[in-house]
Amino acid sequence: MTKFSVGIKENGEGPSNRVPNRQRVVLILDIEDDGEEEESEQEEESEEEEESEGEEEESGAEQGAMSPQITRDGSISITLTDAEVLDCPICYEALTIPVFQCENGHIACRTCCSKIRNKCPSCATPIGYSRCRALEKVLESIKVSCQNTKYGCGEAFSYSMKQKHEKTCPFAPCSCPLADCNFEGSSEQLYGHFGNEHKSSATRLQYDRSVPITLGVNEKFLILREETDGSLFILNNKVETLGNVVTLSRIGPSVERGYFYDLVAKAQAEGSILRLQSFTKSTPKQVDNPPSLGFLLVPSQFSCSSRQLKMDLHLRHRGQFPYIIQRPNGA
C-alpha cells in the first residue's frame, strides 16, 4: 500500500513564477510485504537511518528530485523538491490521466496534445499516442489534501483529481467586499466575519420577503446581507448612456447554484415599473463586471430628483422559485 501527501503553498518564490508555487511534496509510502521481506527491510532500515543522518545536511538541489527517509513506523518518507514534475510542462496544470509521452520521454496532458496537434514542442516527434503508464500509476497512488485546507476543506483525493476538485470546492476562498478590508476565508467564514465586523455596512434583507432598495444613480454597488444565514449579495450598478444597468450577484464559490430573485424598478413620476426575474451568479469577491444571467436596464427617467433609483427586491431561498420559471443552465 502506498500513500502520498502533497502540500500546497499559495505564494512562493522561484525563477519561473508562472503559477502559485507549491511546497515540497512529502510522499509517505507504507509498504506491506511477506514476513521474510519485512525482516530484510528492518535490517536495511537501520543501515539507511545511519546513512540518512549524513545526508540531512545536503540541500534539496544536491539530493535531487526525491529524497527518501525511513520513519520509525517503517514507512518511507520522500520529499519531492520539485513539485512541478507532477504538472503538465505545457499548460502547467496538474497532470490528469491519461498522460502521453513522445518517443524521447517528454510528457503532455491530453488537452495539450490536441492543442499542439500531436507534435512534441521539445523534440518535434509525435506525441499523444503512447501513454506514460508509470507516471499514471504514480498519479493514481498520490493522495493530496485540498489547497483550501486552511479554510476548512478536509477532502483528500488522488493527484489526478486535484484540478477537478478545486474548481468545485465549496471552501474556495472568498474576499470581503469592502475595499479597506483584506479578510479572506471560506464563504461561511466570510459571512461570520462580516456579521461581526461590518454588519452596519450592509442593507438587511430576508428570504421570501420583499425589501425596498434605494441606490444612488452613480453608486457602483450596494452590499446586501441576509439575516437568516448571513449570506452576502451585491446589487451592482453600471451607468450607461440609456440609464443604469442593475444586476444581483452573490459572494461565494463560483460553482454554487443561484438564488431566484425578483427585482422591480419604479418610476416615481409616471408610476411605471420594470421587472427582472432571474437567478444570481456567485463570485468569490466583489468585481466591477460580475457574472450575471440577466440585467435590468433602468432608464434615466426612472431616477427621482434626488438622483436615486427606487427598487423592490424579493429574494427566494436556495432551490425555491416559481413553478413557471425554468432554471437555466449554469444557474
mmCIF file of C-alpha atoms in Angstrom:
data_model
loop_
_atom_site.group_PDB
_atom_site.id
_atom_site.type_symbol
_atom_site.label_atom_id
_atom_site.label_comp_id
_atom_site.label_asym_id
_atom_site.label_seq_id
_atom_site.Cartn_x
_atom_site.Cartn_y
_atom_site.Cartn_z
ATOM 1 C CA MET A 1 0.000 0.000 0.000
ATOM 2 C CA THR A 2 1.391 3.379 -0.950
ATOM 3 C CA LYS A 3 0.256 6.726 0.385
ATOM 4 C CA PHE A 4 1.418 10.115 -0.816
ATOM 5 C CA SER A 5 0.686 13.555 0.587
ATOM 6 C CA VAL A 6 1.324 16.830 -1.210
ATOM 7 C CA GLY A 7 1.387 20.247 0.444
ATOM 8 C CA ILE A 8 0.332 23.403 -1.369
ATOM 9 C CA LYS A 9 1.764 26.866 -0.901
ATOM 10 C CA GLU A 10 -0.041 29.844 -2.434
ATOM 11 C CA ASN A 11 2.724 32.398 -2.510
ATOM 12 C CA GLY A 12 6.272 31.406 -3.200
ATOM 13 C CA GLU A 13 9.426 32.492 -4.902
ATOM 14 C CA GLY A 14 11.061 30.851 -7.850
ATOM 15 C CA PRO A 15 12.695 31.592 -11.160
ATOM 16 C CA SER A 16 9.635 30.724 -13.223
ATOM 17 C CA ASN A 17 6.991 32.479 -11.122
ATOM 18 C CA ARG A 18 4.352 31.234 -13.556
ATOM 19 C CA VAL A 19 1.854 29.567 -11.235
ATOM 20 C CA PRO A 20 1.328 29.525 -7.449
ATOM 21 C CA ASN A 21 4.331 27.634 -6.168
ATOM 22 C CA ARG A 22 3.870 24.510 -4.110
ATOM 23 C CA GLN A 23 5.776 23.480 -1.028
ATOM 24 C CA ARG A 24 7.993 20.491 -1.080
ATOM 25 C CA VAL A 25 5.874 17.430 -1.605
ATOM 26 C CA VAL A 26 6.061 14.791 1.083
ATOM 27 C CA LEU A 27 5.174 11.311 -0.111
ATOM 28 C CA ILE A 28 4.502 8.656 2.527
ATOM 29 C CA LEU A 29 4.808 5.086 1.313
ATOM 30 C CA ASP A 30 3.525 2.307 3.590
ATOM 31 C CA ILE A 31 4.974 -0.902 2.238
ATOM 32 C CA GLU A 32 3.397 -4.246 3.198
ATOM 33 C CA ASP A 33 5.297 -7.420 2.286
ATOM 34 C CA ASP A 34 5.686 -11.002 3.497
ATOM 35 C CA GLY A 35 7.476 -11.827 6.710
ATOM 36 C CA GLU A 36 10.825 -12.558 5.076
ATOM 37 C CA GLU A 37 10.823 -9.257 3.226
ATOM 38 C CA GLU A 38 9.860 -7.388 6.406
ATOM 39 C CA GLU A 39 12.862 -8.848 8.254
ATOM 40 C CA SER A 40 15.228 -7.829 5.470
ATOM 41 C CA GLU A 41 13.707 -4.375 5.370
ATOM 42 C CA GLN A 42 14.251 -3.947 9.114
ATOM 43 C CA GLU A 43 17.934 -4.809 8.679
ATOM 44 C CA GLU A 44 18.219 -2.387 5.763
ATOM 45 C CA GLU A 45 16.322 0.223 7.736
ATOM 46 C CA SER A 46 18.991 0.566 10.419
ATOM 47 C CA GLU A 47 21.676 0.909 7.770
ATOM 48 C CA GLU A 48 19.676 3.505 5.836
ATOM 49 C CA GLU A 49 18.986 5.503 9.007
ATOM 50 C CA GLU A 50 22.718 5.861 9.594
ATOM 51 C CA GLU A 51 23.275 6.941 6.003
ATOM 52 C CA SER A 52 20.373 9.384 6.080
ATOM 53 C CA GLU A 53 21.859 11.219 9.074
ATOM 54 C CA GLY A 54 24.778 12.316 6.952
ATOM 55 C CA GLU A 55 22.553 13.211 4.038
ATOM 56 C CA GLU A 56 20.256 15.503 6.038
ATOM 57 C CA GLU A 57 22.773 18.321 5.775
ATOM 58 C CA GLU A 58 22.621 18.304 1.977
ATOM 59 C CA SER A 59 20.439 20.870 0.221
ATOM 60 C CA GLY A 60 17.340 19.909 -1.754
ATOM 61 C CA ALA A 61 19.138 20.567 -5.018
ATOM 62 C CA GLU A 62 22.033 18.292 -4.046
ATOM 63 C CA GLN A 63 19.691 15.469 -3.078
ATOM 64 C CA GLY A 64 17.910 15.516 -6.435
ATOM 65 C CA ALA A 65 14.213 15.375 -7.149
ATOM 66 C CA MET A 66 13.337 12.787 -4.468
ATOM 67 C CA SER A 67 14.927 12.305 -1.064
ATOM 68 C CA PRO A 68 13.759 9.151 0.796
ATOM 69 C CA GLN A 69 13.884 8.780 4.578
ATOM 70 C CA ILE A 70 12.872 5.870 6.802
ATOM 71 C CA THR A 71 10.446 6.766 9.583
ATOM 72 C CA ARG A 72 10.069 4.956 12.902
ATOM 73 C CA ASP A 73 6.955 3.074 11.840
ATOM 74 C CA GLY A 74 8.781 1.557 8.885
ATOM 75 C CA SER A 75 7.215 3.738 6.196
ATOM 76 C CA ILE A 76 9.283 5.634 3.663
ATOM 77 C CA SER A 77 9.064 9.417 3.661
ATOM 78 C CA ILE A 78 10.083 11.000 0.369
ATOM 79 C CA THR A 79 10.498 14.727 -0.181
ATOM 80 C CA LEU A 80 9.873 15.810 -3.753
ATOM 81 C CA THR A 81 11.875 19.016 -4.062
ATOM 82 C CA ASP A 82 10.359 19.949 -7.428
ATOM 83 C CA ALA A 83 6.564 19.607 -7.233
ATOM 84 C CA GLU A 84 6.269 20.803 -10.824
ATOM 85 C CA VAL A 85 7.241 17.342 -12.083
ATOM 86 C CA LEU A 86 3.608 16.417 -11.433
ATOM 87 C CA ASP A 87 2.361 19.214 -13.700
ATOM 88 C CA CYS A 88 1.969 19.266 -17.453
ATOM 89 C CA PRO A 89 5.076 21.073 -18.784
ATOM 90 C CA ILE A 90 2.971 22.825 -21.429
ATOM 91 C CA CYS A 91 -0.120 24.194 -19.640
ATOM 92 C CA TYR A 92 1.373 23.969 -16.115
ATOM 93 C CA GLU A 93 -1.825 22.435 -14.741
ATOM 94 C CA ALA A 94 -1.828 19.350 -12.517
ATOM 95 C CA LEU A 95 -1.465 16.241 -14.654
ATOM 96 C CA THR A 96 -4.566 14.116 -15.076
ATOM 97 C CA ILE A 97 -4.948 10.667 -16.554
ATOM 98 C CA PRO A 98 -4.259 9.919 -19.379
ATOM 99 C CA VAL A 99 -0.687 11.199 -19.636
ATOM 100 C CA PHE A 100 1.029 10.890 -23.013
ATOM 101 C CA GLN A 101 4.703 10.777 -23.931
ATOM 102 C CA CYS A 102 6.730 11.045 -27.095
ATOM 103 C CA GLU A 103 9.427 8.565 -28.065
ATOM 104 C CA ASN A 104 12.015 10.678 -26.233
ATOM 105 C CA GLY A 105 10.062 10.633 -22.971
ATOM 106 C CA HIS A 106 8.619 14.166 -22.992
ATOM 107 C CA ILE A 107 5.148 14.221 -21.481
ATOM 108 C CA ALA A 108 1.925 16.184 -22.030
ATOM 109 C CA CYS A 109 -1.677 16.040 -20.914
ATOM 110 C CA ARG A 110 -4.458 15.048 -23.293
ATOM 111 C CA THR A 111 -5.714 18.625 -23.716
ATOM 112 C CA CYS A 112 -2.291 19.925 -24.699
ATOM 113 C CA CYS A 113 -1.707 17.079 -27.139
ATOM 114 C CA SER A 114 -4.695 18.316 -29.103
ATOM 115 C CA LYS A 115 -3.626 21.949 -28.899
ATOM 116 C CA ILE A 116 -0.101 21.228 -30.181
ATOM 117 C CA ARG A 117 -1.525 18.930 -32.883
ATOM 118 C CA ASN A 118 0.282 15.888 -31.516
ATOM 119 C CA LYS A 119 3.723 17.347 -32.149
ATOM 120 C CA CYS A 120 6.081 17.435 -29.177
ATOM 121 C CA PRO A 121 7.246 21.031 -28.588
ATOM 122 C CA SER A 122 10.572 19.808 -27.186
ATOM 123 C CA CYS A 123 11.731 17.459 -29.946
ATOM 124 C CA ALA A 124 9.057 17.697 -32.679
ATOM 125 C CA THR A 125 8.326 13.948 -32.568
ATOM 126 C CA PRO A 126 4.732 12.646 -32.463
ATOM 127 C CA ILE A 127 3.011 12.748 -29.065
ATOM 128 C CA GLY A 128 -0.452 11.744 -27.949
ATOM 129 C CA TYR A 129 -0.400 8.113 -28.996
ATOM 130 C CA SER A 130 1.695 6.400 -26.311
ATOM 131 C CA ARG A 131 0.684 6.716 -22.676
ATOM 132 C CA CYS A 132 3.124 7.045 -19.788
ATOM 133 C CA ARG A 133 1.739 4.253 -17.623
ATOM 134 C CA ALA A 134 4.368 4.608 -14.902
ATOM 135 C CA LEU A 135 3.511 8.260 -14.257
ATOM 136 C CA GLU A 136 -0.204 7.492 -14.425
ATOM 137 C CA LYS A 137 0.307 4.886 -11.690
ATOM 138 C CA VAL A 138 2.057 7.486 -9.548
ATOM 139 C CA LEU A 139 -0.773 9.972 -10.062
ATOM 140 C CA GLU A 140 -3.313 7.336 -9.018
ATOM 141 C CA SER A 141 -1.335 6.487 -5.884
ATOM 142 C CA ILE A 142 -0.702 10.022 -4.641
ATOM 143 C CA LYS A 143 -3.238 11.285 -2.130
ATOM 144 C CA VAL A 144 -3.299 15.049 -1.715
ATOM 145 C CA SER A 145 -5.128 17.477 0.507
ATOM 146 C CA CYS A 146 -7.131 20.318 -0.977
ATOM 147 C CA GLN A 147 -5.345 23.662 -1.239
ATOM 148 C CA ASN A 148 -8.269 25.095 0.739
ATOM 149 C CA THR A 149 -7.436 23.063 3.847
ATOM 150 C CA LYS A 150 -6.801 26.205 5.876
ATOM 151 C CA TYR A 151 -10.303 27.393 5.003
ATOM 152 C CA GLY A 152 -11.906 24.196 6.310
ATOM 153 C CA CYS A 153 -11.804 21.656 3.474
ATOM 154 C CA GLY A 154 -10.862 18.196 4.742
ATOM 155 C CA GLU A 155 -11.031 16.364 1.423
ATOM 156 C CA ALA A 156 -8.210 14.109 0.245
ATOM 157 C CA PHE A 157 -8.104 12.749 -3.299
ATOM 158 C CA SER A 158 -5.768 11.426 -5.956
ATOM 159 C CA TYR A 159 -3.470 13.981 -7.548
ATOM 160 C CA SER A 160 -5.121 13.454 -10.918
ATOM 161 C CA MET A 161 -8.408 14.711 -9.384
ATOM 162 C CA LYS A 162 -6.818 17.812 -7.844
ATOM 163 C CA GLN A 163 -7.800 20.251 -10.571
ATOM 164 C CA LYS A 164 -11.371 18.943 -10.811
ATOM 165 C CA HIS A 165 -11.956 19.136 -7.055
ATOM 166 C CA GLU A 166 -10.500 22.595 -6.550
ATOM 167 C CA LYS A 167 -12.694 24.030 -9.301
ATOM 168 C CA THR A 168 -15.791 22.916 -7.375
ATOM 169 C CA CYS A 169 -14.524 23.110 -3.778
ATOM 170 C CA PRO A 170 -17.164 24.722 -1.521
ATOM 171 C CA PHE A 171 -14.359 26.062 0.687
ATOM 172 C CA ALA A 172 -12.774 28.185 -2.066
ATOM 173 C CA PRO A 173 -11.603 31.488 -0.546
ATOM 174 C CA CYS A 174 -13.893 34.499 -0.746
ATOM 175 C CA SER A 175 -12.862 38.112 -0.080
ATOM 176 C CA CYS A 176 -14.595 40.771 1.956
ATOM 177 C CA PRO A 177 -16.424 43.145 -0.438
ATOM 178 C CA LEU A 178 -15.273 46.248 1.466
ATOM 179 C CA ALA A 179 -12.256 47.876 -0.171
ATOM 180 C CA ASP A 180 -10.476 48.664 3.111
ATOM 181 C CA CYS A 181 -10.732 45.092 4.465
ATOM 182 C CA ASN A 182 -8.313 42.314 3.480
ATOM 183 C CA PHE A 183 -10.179 39.408 5.067
ATOM 184 C CA GLU A 184 -10.227 36.182 3.072
ATOM 185 C CA GLY A 185 -11.807 32.869 4.003
ATOM 186 C CA SER A 186 -14.464 30.350 3.071
ATOM 187 C CA SER A 187 -17.901 31.763 2.350
ATOM 188 C CA GLU A 188 -19.090 30.661 5.788
ATOM 189 C CA GLN A 189 -16.101 32.284 7.455
ATOM 190 C CA LEU A 190 -16.643 35.453 5.427
ATOM 191 C CA TYR A 191 -20.293 35.702 6.443
ATOM 192 C CA GLY A 192 -19.322 35.358 10.095
ATOM 193 C CA HIS A 193 -16.581 37.959 9.723
ATOM 194 C CA PHE A 194 -18.864 40.452 8.005
ATOM 195 C CA GLY A 195 -21.591 39.983 10.600
ATOM 196 C CA ASN A 196 -19.117 40.653 13.415
ATOM 197 C CA GLU A 197 -17.076 43.452 11.863
ATOM 198 C CA HIS A 198 -19.155 45.241 9.189
ATOM 199 C CA LYS A 199 -22.777 44.476 9.973
ATOM 200 C CA SER A 200 -23.804 48.124 9.666
ATOM 201 C CA SER A 201 -22.230 48.391 6.181
ATOM 202 C CA ALA A 202 -24.926 46.295 4.522
ATOM 203 C CA THR A 203 -28.635 46.618 3.796
ATOM 204 C CA ARG A 204 -30.573 43.907 5.585
ATOM 205 C CA LEU A 205 -32.908 41.542 3.790
ATOM 206 C CA GLN A 206 -34.714 38.244 4.373
ATOM 207 C CA TYR A 207 -35.517 35.366 2.065
ATOM 208 C CA ASP A 208 -39.060 35.287 0.676
ATOM 209 C CA ARG A 209 -39.789 38.857 1.717
ATOM 210 C CA SER A 210 -39.834 41.983 -0.430
ATOM 211 C CA VAL A 211 -37.431 44.684 0.722
ATOM 212 C CA PRO A 212 -37.257 48.290 -0.597
ATOM 213 C CA ILE A 213 -33.874 49.261 -2.054
ATOM 214 C CA THR A 214 -32.544 52.770 -2.651
ATOM 215 C CA LEU A 215 -29.457 53.028 -4.843
ATOM 216 C CA GLY A 216 -27.666 56.189 -5.903
ATOM 217 C CA VAL A 217 -27.512 56.678 -9.660
ATOM 218 C CA ASN A 218 -23.700 56.835 -9.572
ATOM 219 C CA GLU A 219 -23.282 54.316 -6.735
ATOM 220 C CA LYS A 220 -21.335 51.324 -8.096
ATOM 221 C CA PHE A 221 -22.729 48.670 -5.788
ATOM 222 C CA LEU A 222 -24.736 48.039 -2.657
ATOM 223 C CA ILE A 223 -23.998 45.227 -0.185
ATOM 224 C CA LEU A 224 -26.992 43.210 0.977
ATOM 225 C CA ARG A 225 -26.869 40.816 3.938
ATOM 226 C CA GLU A 226 -29.457 38.102 4.542
ATOM 227 C CA GLU A 227 -30.401 37.998 8.222
ATOM 228 C CA THR A 228 -31.026 34.237 8.495
ATOM 229 C CA ASP A 229 -27.730 32.756 7.298
ATOM 230 C CA GLY A 230 -25.626 35.904 6.806
ATOM 231 C CA SER A 231 -25.202 35.384 3.050
ATOM 232 C CA LEU A 232 -23.826 38.402 1.210
ATOM 233 C CA PHE A 233 -25.315 39.659 -2.051
ATOM 234 C CA ILE A 234 -24.122 42.529 -4.225
ATOM 235 C CA LEU A 235 -26.503 44.781 -6.127
ATOM 236 C CA ASN A 236 -24.290 46.008 -8.946
ATOM 237 C CA ASN A 237 -24.914 49.254 -10.798
ATOM 238 C CA LYS A 238 -23.293 50.408 -14.033
ATOM 239 C CA VAL A 239 -24.059 53.742 -15.676
ATOM 240 C CA GLU A 240 -24.755 53.557 -19.413
ATOM 241 C CA THR A 241 -25.980 56.076 -21.984
ATOM 242 C CA LEU A 242 -29.607 54.965 -21.728
ATOM 243 C CA GLY A 243 -29.660 54.622 -17.964
ATOM 244 C CA ASN A 244 -28.437 52.228 -15.263
ATOM 245 C CA VAL A 245 -27.685 48.524 -15.707
ATOM 246 C CA VAL A 246 -28.501 46.705 -12.466
ATOM 247 C CA THR A 247 -27.626 43.075 -11.631
ATOM 248 C CA LEU A 248 -27.588 40.943 -8.492
ATOM 249 C CA SER A 249 -24.769 38.551 -7.590
ATOM 250 C CA ARG A 250 -23.793 36.554 -4.524
ATOM 251 C CA ILE A 251 -20.422 36.396 -2.763
ATOM 252 C CA GLY A 252 -19.477 32.724 -2.700
ATOM 253 C CA PRO A 253 -17.787 29.903 -4.644
ATOM 254 C CA SER A 254 -18.380 30.447 -8.352
ATOM 255 C CA VAL A 255 -19.776 26.928 -8.881
ATOM 256 C CA GLU A 256 -22.665 27.102 -6.417
ATOM 257 C CA ARG A 257 -26.245 27.222 -7.662
ATOM 258 C CA GLY A 258 -28.023 30.537 -7.953
ATOM 259 C CA TYR A 259 -30.881 32.079 -5.985
ATOM 260 C CA PHE A 260 -34.031 33.192 -7.751
ATOM 261 C CA TYR A 261 -34.870 36.867 -7.346
ATOM 262 C CA ASP A 262 -37.496 39.356 -8.486
ATOM 263 C CA LEU A 263 -36.232 42.920 -8.935
ATOM 264 C CA VAL A 264 -38.715 45.740 -9.649
ATOM 265 C CA ALA A 265 -37.739 49.329 -10.509
ATOM 266 C CA LYS A 266 -40.302 52.080 -10.074
ATOM 267 C CA ALA A 267 -40.630 55.327 -11.978
ATOM 268 C CA GLN A 268 -41.533 57.961 -9.405
ATOM 269 C CA ALA A 269 -43.219 60.407 -11.793
ATOM 270 C CA GLU A 270 -45.159 58.138 -14.164
ATOM 271 C CA GLY A 271 -45.878 55.174 -11.906
ATOM 272 C CA SER A 272 -44.354 52.755 -14.442
ATOM 273 C CA ILE A 273 -42.412 49.688 -13.355
ATOM 274 C CA LEU A 274 -39.738 47.459 -14.846
ATOM 275 C CA ARG A 275 -39.235 43.883 -13.624
ATOM 276 C CA LEU A 276 -36.355 41.407 -13.825
ATOM 277 C CA GLN A 277 -36.778 37.798 -12.755
ATOM 278 C CA SER A 278 -33.539 35.846 -12.821
ATOM 279 C CA PHE A 279 -31.038 33.755 -10.849
ATOM 280 C CA THR A 280 -27.935 35.012 -9.106
ATOM 281 C CA LYS A 281 -24.435 34.008 -10.138
ATOM 282 C CA SER A 282 -21.775 33.715 -7.466
ATOM 283 C CA THR A 283 -18.345 35.310 -7.420
ATOM 284 C CA PRO A 284 -15.666 34.950 -4.714
ATOM 285 C CA LYS A 285 -15.155 38.697 -4.486
ATOM 286 C CA GLN A 286 -16.732 41.981 -5.458
ATOM 287 C CA VAL A 287 -15.833 42.887 -9.062
ATOM 288 C CA ASP A 288 -16.869 45.674 -11.420
ATOM 289 C CA ASN A 289 -18.355 43.318 -14.008
ATOM 290 C CA PRO A 290 -19.658 40.276 -12.116
ATOM 291 C CA PRO A 291 -21.084 37.258 -13.938
ATOM 292 C CA SER A 292 -24.821 37.551 -14.481
ATOM 293 C CA LEU A 293 -27.674 35.641 -16.122
ATOM 294 C CA GLY A 294 -29.654 38.815 -16.717
ATOM 295 C CA PHE A 295 -29.746 42.534 -16.070
ATOM 296 C CA LEU A 296 -32.285 45.286 -15.554
ATOM 297 C CA LEU A 297 -31.847 48.418 -17.660
ATOM 298 C CA VAL A 298 -33.395 51.284 -15.729
ATOM 299 C CA PRO A 299 -33.975 54.364 -17.951
ATOM 300 C CA SER A 300 -32.712 57.711 -16.739
ATOM 301 C CA GLN A 301 -36.324 58.915 -16.340
ATOM 302 C CA PHE A 302 -36.818 56.417 -13.513
ATOM 303 C CA SER A 303 -34.419 58.224 -11.178
ATOM 304 C CA CYS A 304 -36.074 60.811 -8.963
ATOM 305 C CA SER A 305 -34.895 64.381 -8.403
ATOM 306 C CA SER A 306 -32.504 63.170 -5.702
ATOM 307 C CA ARG A 307 -30.697 61.064 -8.344
ATOM 308 C CA GLN A 308 -31.703 57.783 -6.731
ATOM 309 C CA LEU A 309 -33.170 54.534 -8.014
ATOM 310 C CA LYS A 310 -36.117 53.119 -6.084
ATOM 311 C CA MET A 311 -36.487 49.333 -6.322
ATOM 312 C CA ASP A 312 -38.075 46.367 -4.576
ATOM 313 C CA LEU A 313 -36.131 43.124 -4.237
ATOM 314 C CA HIS A 314 -37.722 39.756 -3.481
ATOM 315 C CA LEU A 315 -35.089 37.050 -2.974
ATOM 316 C CA ARG A 316 -36.108 33.406 -2.767
ATOM 317 C CA HIS A 317 -34.304 30.847 -0.643
ATOM 318 C CA ARG A 318 -31.973 28.433 -2.431
ATOM 319 C CA GLY A 319 -33.866 25.953 -4.571
ATOM 320 C CA GLN A 320 -37.175 27.835 -4.352
ATOM 321 C CA PHE A 321 -38.619 29.612 -7.378
ATOM 322 C CA PRO A 322 -41.988 29.878 -9.153
ATOM 323 C CA TYR A 323 -43.032 26.704 -10.959
ATOM 324 C CA ILE A 324 -43.491 28.643 -14.187
ATOM 325 C CA ILE A 325 -39.790 29.574 -14.130
ATOM 326 C CA GLN A 326 -37.240 27.117 -15.509
ATOM 327 C CA ARG A 327 -33.740 27.184 -14.082
ATOM 328 C CA PRO A 328 -31.348 27.941 -16.962
ATOM 329 C CA ASN A 329 -28.089 26.070 -17.456
ATOM 330 C CA GLY A 330 -25.369 27.380 -15.167
ATOM 331 C CA ALA A 331 -27.807 28.860 -12.636
#
